[in-house]
Short mmCIF file of C-alpha atoms in Angstrom, two decimals:
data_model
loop_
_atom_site.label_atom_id
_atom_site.label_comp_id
_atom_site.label_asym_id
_atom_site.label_seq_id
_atom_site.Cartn_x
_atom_site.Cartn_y
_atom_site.Cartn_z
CA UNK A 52 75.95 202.40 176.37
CA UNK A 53 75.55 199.16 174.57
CA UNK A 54 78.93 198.91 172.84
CA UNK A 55 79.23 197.55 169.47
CA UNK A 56 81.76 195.17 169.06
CA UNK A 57 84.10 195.13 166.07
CA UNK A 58 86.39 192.81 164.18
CA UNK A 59 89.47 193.13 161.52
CA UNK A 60 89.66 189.84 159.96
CA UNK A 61 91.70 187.92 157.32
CA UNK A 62 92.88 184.03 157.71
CA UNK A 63 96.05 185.07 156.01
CA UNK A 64 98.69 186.70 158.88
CA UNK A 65 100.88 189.54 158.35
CA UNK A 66 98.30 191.66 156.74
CA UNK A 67 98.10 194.46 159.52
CA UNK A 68 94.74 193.77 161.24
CA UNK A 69 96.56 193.65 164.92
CA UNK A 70 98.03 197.21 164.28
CA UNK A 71 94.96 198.58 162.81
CA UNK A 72 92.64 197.17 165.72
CA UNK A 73 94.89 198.56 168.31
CA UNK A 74 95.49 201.85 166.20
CA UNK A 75 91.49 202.17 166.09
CA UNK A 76 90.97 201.40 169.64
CA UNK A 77 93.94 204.23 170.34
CA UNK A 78 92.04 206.78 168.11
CA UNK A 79 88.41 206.59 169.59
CA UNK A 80 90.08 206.44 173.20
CA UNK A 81 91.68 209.58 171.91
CA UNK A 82 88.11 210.76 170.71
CA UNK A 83 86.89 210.40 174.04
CA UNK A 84 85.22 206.95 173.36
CA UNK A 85 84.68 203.92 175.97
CA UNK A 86 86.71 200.82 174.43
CA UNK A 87 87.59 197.93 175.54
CA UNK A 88 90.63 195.63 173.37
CA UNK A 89 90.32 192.08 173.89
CA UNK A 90 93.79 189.98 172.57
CA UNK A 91 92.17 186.86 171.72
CA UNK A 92 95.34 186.18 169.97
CA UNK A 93 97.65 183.23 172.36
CA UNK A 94 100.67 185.07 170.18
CA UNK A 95 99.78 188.33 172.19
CA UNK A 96 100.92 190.56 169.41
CA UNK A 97 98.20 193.18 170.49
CA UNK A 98 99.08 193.15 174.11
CA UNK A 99 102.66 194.00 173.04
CA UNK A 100 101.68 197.33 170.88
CA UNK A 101 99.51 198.42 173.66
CA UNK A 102 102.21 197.75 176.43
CA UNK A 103 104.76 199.43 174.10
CA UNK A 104 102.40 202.07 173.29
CA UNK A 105 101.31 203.01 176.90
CA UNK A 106 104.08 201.19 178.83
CA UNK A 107 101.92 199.79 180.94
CA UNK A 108 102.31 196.93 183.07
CA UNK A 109 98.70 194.95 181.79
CA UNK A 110 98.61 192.25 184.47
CA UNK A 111 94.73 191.55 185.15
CA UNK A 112 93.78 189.75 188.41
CA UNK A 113 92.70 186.98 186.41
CA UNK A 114 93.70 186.02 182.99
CA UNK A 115 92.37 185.32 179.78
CA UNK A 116 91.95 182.18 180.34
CA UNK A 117 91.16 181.88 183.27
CA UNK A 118 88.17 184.55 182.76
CA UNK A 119 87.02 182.04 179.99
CA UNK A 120 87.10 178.98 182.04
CA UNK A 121 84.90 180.77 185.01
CA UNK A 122 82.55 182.45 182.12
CA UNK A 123 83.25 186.15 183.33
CA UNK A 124 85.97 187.82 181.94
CA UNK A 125 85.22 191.10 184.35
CA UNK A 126 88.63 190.25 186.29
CA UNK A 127 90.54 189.80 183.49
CA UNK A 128 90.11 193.84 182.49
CA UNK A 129 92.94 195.91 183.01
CA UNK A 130 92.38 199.64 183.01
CA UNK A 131 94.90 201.21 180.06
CA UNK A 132 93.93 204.74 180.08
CA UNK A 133 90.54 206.82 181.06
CA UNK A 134 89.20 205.87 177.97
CA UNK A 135 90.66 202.53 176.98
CA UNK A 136 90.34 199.02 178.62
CA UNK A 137 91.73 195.73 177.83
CA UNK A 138 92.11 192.26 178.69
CA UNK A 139 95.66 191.45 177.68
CA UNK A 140 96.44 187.41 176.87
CA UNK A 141 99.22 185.10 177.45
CA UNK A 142 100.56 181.97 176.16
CA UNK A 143 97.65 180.32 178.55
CA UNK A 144 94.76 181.02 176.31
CA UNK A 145 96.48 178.54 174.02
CA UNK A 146 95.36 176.10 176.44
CA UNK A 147 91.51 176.96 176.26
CA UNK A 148 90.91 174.94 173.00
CA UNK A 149 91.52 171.52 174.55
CA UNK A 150 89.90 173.32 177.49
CA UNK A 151 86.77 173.32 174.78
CA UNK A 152 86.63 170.11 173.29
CA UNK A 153 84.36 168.74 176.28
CA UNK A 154 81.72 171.48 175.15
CA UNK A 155 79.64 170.05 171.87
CA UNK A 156 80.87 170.88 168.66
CA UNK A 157 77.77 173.63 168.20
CA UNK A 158 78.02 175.38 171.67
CA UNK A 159 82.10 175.58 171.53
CA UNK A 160 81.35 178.56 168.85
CA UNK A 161 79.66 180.77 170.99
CA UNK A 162 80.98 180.83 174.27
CA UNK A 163 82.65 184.21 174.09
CA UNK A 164 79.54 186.03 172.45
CA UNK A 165 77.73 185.28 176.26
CA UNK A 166 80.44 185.89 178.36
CA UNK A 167 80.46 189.32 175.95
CA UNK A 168 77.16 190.52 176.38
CA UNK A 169 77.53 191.22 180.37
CA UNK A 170 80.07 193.79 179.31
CA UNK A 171 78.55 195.36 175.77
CA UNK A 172 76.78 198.28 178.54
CA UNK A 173 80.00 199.40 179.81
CA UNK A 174 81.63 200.57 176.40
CA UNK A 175 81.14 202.20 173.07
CA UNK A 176 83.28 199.61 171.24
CA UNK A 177 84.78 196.58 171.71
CA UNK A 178 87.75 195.08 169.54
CA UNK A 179 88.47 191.75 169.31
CA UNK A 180 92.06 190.83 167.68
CA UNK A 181 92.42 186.73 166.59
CA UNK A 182 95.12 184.45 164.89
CA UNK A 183 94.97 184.19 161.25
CA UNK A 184 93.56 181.27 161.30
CA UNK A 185 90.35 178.85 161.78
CA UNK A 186 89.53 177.26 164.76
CA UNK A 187 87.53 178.13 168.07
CA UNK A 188 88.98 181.91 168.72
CA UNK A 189 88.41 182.50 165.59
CA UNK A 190 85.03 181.12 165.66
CA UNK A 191 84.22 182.78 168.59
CA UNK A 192 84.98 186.33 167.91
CA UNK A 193 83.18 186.29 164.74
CA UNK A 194 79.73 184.89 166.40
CA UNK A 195 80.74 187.69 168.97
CA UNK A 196 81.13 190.46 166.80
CA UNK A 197 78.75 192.85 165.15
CA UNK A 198 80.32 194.17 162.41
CA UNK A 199 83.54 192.60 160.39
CA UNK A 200 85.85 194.54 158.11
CA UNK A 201 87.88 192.26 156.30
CA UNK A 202 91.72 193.75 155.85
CA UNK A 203 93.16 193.05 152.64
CA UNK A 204 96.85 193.58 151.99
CA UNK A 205 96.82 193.77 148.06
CA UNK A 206 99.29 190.73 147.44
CA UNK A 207 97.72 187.61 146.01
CA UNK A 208 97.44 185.94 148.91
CA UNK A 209 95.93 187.51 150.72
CA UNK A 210 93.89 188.51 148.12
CA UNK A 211 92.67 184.33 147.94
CA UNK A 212 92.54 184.31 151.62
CA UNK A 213 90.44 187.72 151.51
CA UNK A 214 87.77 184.80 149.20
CA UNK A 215 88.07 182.12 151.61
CA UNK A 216 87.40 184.57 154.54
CA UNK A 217 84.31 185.80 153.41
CA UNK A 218 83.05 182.66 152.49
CA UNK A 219 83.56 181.12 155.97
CA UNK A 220 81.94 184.07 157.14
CA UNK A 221 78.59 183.29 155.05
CA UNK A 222 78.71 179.78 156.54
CA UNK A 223 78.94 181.03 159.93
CA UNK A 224 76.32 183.00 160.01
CA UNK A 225 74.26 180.20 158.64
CA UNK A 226 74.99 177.51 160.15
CA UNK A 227 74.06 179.98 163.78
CA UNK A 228 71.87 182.10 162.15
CA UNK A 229 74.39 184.85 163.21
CA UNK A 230 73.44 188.69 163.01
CA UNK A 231 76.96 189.96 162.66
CA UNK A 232 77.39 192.29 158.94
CA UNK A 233 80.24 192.98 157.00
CA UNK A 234 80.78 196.38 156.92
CA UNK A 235 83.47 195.92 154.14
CA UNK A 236 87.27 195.33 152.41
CA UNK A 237 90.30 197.63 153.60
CA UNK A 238 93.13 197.80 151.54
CA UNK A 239 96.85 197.42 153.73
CA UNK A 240 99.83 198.33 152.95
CA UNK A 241 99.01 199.65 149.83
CA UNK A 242 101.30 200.77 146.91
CA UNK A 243 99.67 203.19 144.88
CA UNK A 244 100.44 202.84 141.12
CA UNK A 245 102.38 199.16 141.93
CA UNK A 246 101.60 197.10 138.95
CA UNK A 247 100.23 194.02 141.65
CA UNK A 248 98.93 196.54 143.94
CA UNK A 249 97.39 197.96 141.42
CA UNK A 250 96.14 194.56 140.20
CA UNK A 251 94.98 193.10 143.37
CA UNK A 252 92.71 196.02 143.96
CA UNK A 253 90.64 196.26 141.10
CA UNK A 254 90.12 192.60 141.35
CA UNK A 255 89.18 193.54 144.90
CA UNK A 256 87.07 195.95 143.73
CA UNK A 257 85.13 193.46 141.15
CA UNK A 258 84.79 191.12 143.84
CA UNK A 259 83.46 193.44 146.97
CA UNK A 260 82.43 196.26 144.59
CA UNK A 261 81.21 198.74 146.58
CA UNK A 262 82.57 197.00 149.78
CA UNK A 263 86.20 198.22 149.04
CA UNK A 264 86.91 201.33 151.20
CA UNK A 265 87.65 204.11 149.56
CA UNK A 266 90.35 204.84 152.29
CA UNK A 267 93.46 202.09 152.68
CA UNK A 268 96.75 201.92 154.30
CA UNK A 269 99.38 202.85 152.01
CA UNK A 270 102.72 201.06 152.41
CA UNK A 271 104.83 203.88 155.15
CA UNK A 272 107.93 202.85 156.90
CA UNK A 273 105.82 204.23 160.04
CA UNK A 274 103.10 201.78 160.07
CA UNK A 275 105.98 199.26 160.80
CA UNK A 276 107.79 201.04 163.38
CA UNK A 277 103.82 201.19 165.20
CA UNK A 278 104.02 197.11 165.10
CA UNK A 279 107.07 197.06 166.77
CA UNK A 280 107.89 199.83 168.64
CA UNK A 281 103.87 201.14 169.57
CA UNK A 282 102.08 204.35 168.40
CA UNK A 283 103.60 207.08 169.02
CA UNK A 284 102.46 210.98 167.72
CA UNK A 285 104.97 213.09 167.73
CA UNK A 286 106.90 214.08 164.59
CA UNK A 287 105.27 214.59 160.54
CA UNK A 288 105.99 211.21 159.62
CA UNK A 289 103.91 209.77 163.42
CA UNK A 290 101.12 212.02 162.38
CA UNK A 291 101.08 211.44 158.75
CA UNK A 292 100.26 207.47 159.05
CA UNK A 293 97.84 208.29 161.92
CA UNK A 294 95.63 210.44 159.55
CA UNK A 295 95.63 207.39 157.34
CA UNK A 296 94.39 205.47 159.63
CA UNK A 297 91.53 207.56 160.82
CA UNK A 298 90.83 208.33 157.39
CA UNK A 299 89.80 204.56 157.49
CA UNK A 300 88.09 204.63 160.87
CA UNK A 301 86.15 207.61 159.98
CA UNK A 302 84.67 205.61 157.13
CA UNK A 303 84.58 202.27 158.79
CA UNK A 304 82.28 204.52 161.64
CA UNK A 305 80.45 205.92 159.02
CA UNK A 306 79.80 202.39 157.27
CA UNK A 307 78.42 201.12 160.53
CA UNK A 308 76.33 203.86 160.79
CA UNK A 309 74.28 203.41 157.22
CA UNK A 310 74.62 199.45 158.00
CA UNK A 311 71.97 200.54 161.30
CA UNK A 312 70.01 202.51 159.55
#
């Protein structure tokens, strides 16, 4: 194996990426795939879901941070199912970025992508979920990452933020010469025939063009309950937003898969 690893990104918070990274981690666990979920989030909003969603206990022998500050996050994996790995955060990983600021300005960026590539042979996929925001996580996930989806809920702003985020992206990846592609825009929380819904996403569209997927998240009182309760599949309305979301997977796979050719 030589896992790819993916990011859902968008500066603006609130937009869904956390429950669609852990929902696609859940799914190709599910599908019999090898993934590992890293929470490179201090909030720990991912390590939540999964705990909720598994009830599992998620305490690695080392943490987050302190896998970062050694360079080999190995003992900070915690084995979720047969399928699905993780290393879970804390409020500690808040304290890596002054931990940073003796490493140069350049190298600060791409600490994670290393310490990454020791474990790429172990999986089929590796998610990374950040803080909407810029700074070194952030920063660091992207350079690790080989293919970014950005997740767009159709309200203005994160519509803007949707602009801003994939111009950072650009600069990124020249200012490191970085290999990671976009594989595309996903539209969140969706309402179809809303008059800014329906707005936002053809200005979406004119912006991305072909980059929009033609699968989104439609706005279901079930997509909330996953963010705060955990996934759960086991009555219509469970099963209803799950085919939604890998509807999008499916497509986000298949994207991938022409991006390699």
């Amino acid at each position: 194996m030589n896992g790819k690893t993916l990011l859902n990104f968008n500066f603006k918070g609130g937009v869904g990426k956390t429950t669609l990274t852990v929902m696609e981690t859940y799914l190709l666990g599910q599908e019999g795939k090898k993934v590992l979920l890293i929470d490179f989030d201090p909030q720990g909003n991912a390590t939540e879901i999964m705990k909720e969603t598994y009830k599992a206990d998620l305490k690695p022998e080392l943490s987050l941070y302190e896998g970062l500050l050694g360079g080999n996050l190995s003992k900070s994996i915690v084995s979720v199912t047969n399928q699905i790995d993780m290393i879970p955060t804390d409020w500690t990983l808040s304290l890596w970025i002054g931990a940073v600021e003796k490493v140069s300005r350049v190298k600060r960026n791409i600490l994670l992508p290393q310490m990454l590539s020791k474990l790429k042979q172990n999986y089929d996929y590796i998610f990374i979920d950040v803080p909407p925001t810029i700074n070194v996580f952030t920063n660091n996930a992207i350079m690790a990452s080989d293919f970014i989806s950005i997740v767009l809920q159709t309200q203005k702003q994160s519509y803007t933020s949707s602009l801003k985020t994939a111009t950072h992206l650009g600069e990124l990846r020249e200012q490191y010469n970085g290999s990671f592609q976009l594989v595309g825009a996903i539209l969140y929380l969706m309402k179809p025939r809303a008059k800014v819904d329906t707005e936002i996403s053809a200005q979406a569209k004119n912006f991305f063009g072909e980059g929009v997927f033609s699968n989104s998240i439609r706005t279901q009182e079930r997509v909330k309950t996953f963010a705060n309760e955990g996934i759960r599949n086991k009555d219509h309305w469970d099963k209803r937003a799950i085919q939604m979301y890998q509807m999008v997977l499916n497509e986000q796979i298949l994207r991938i898969q022409q991006l390699e050719e």
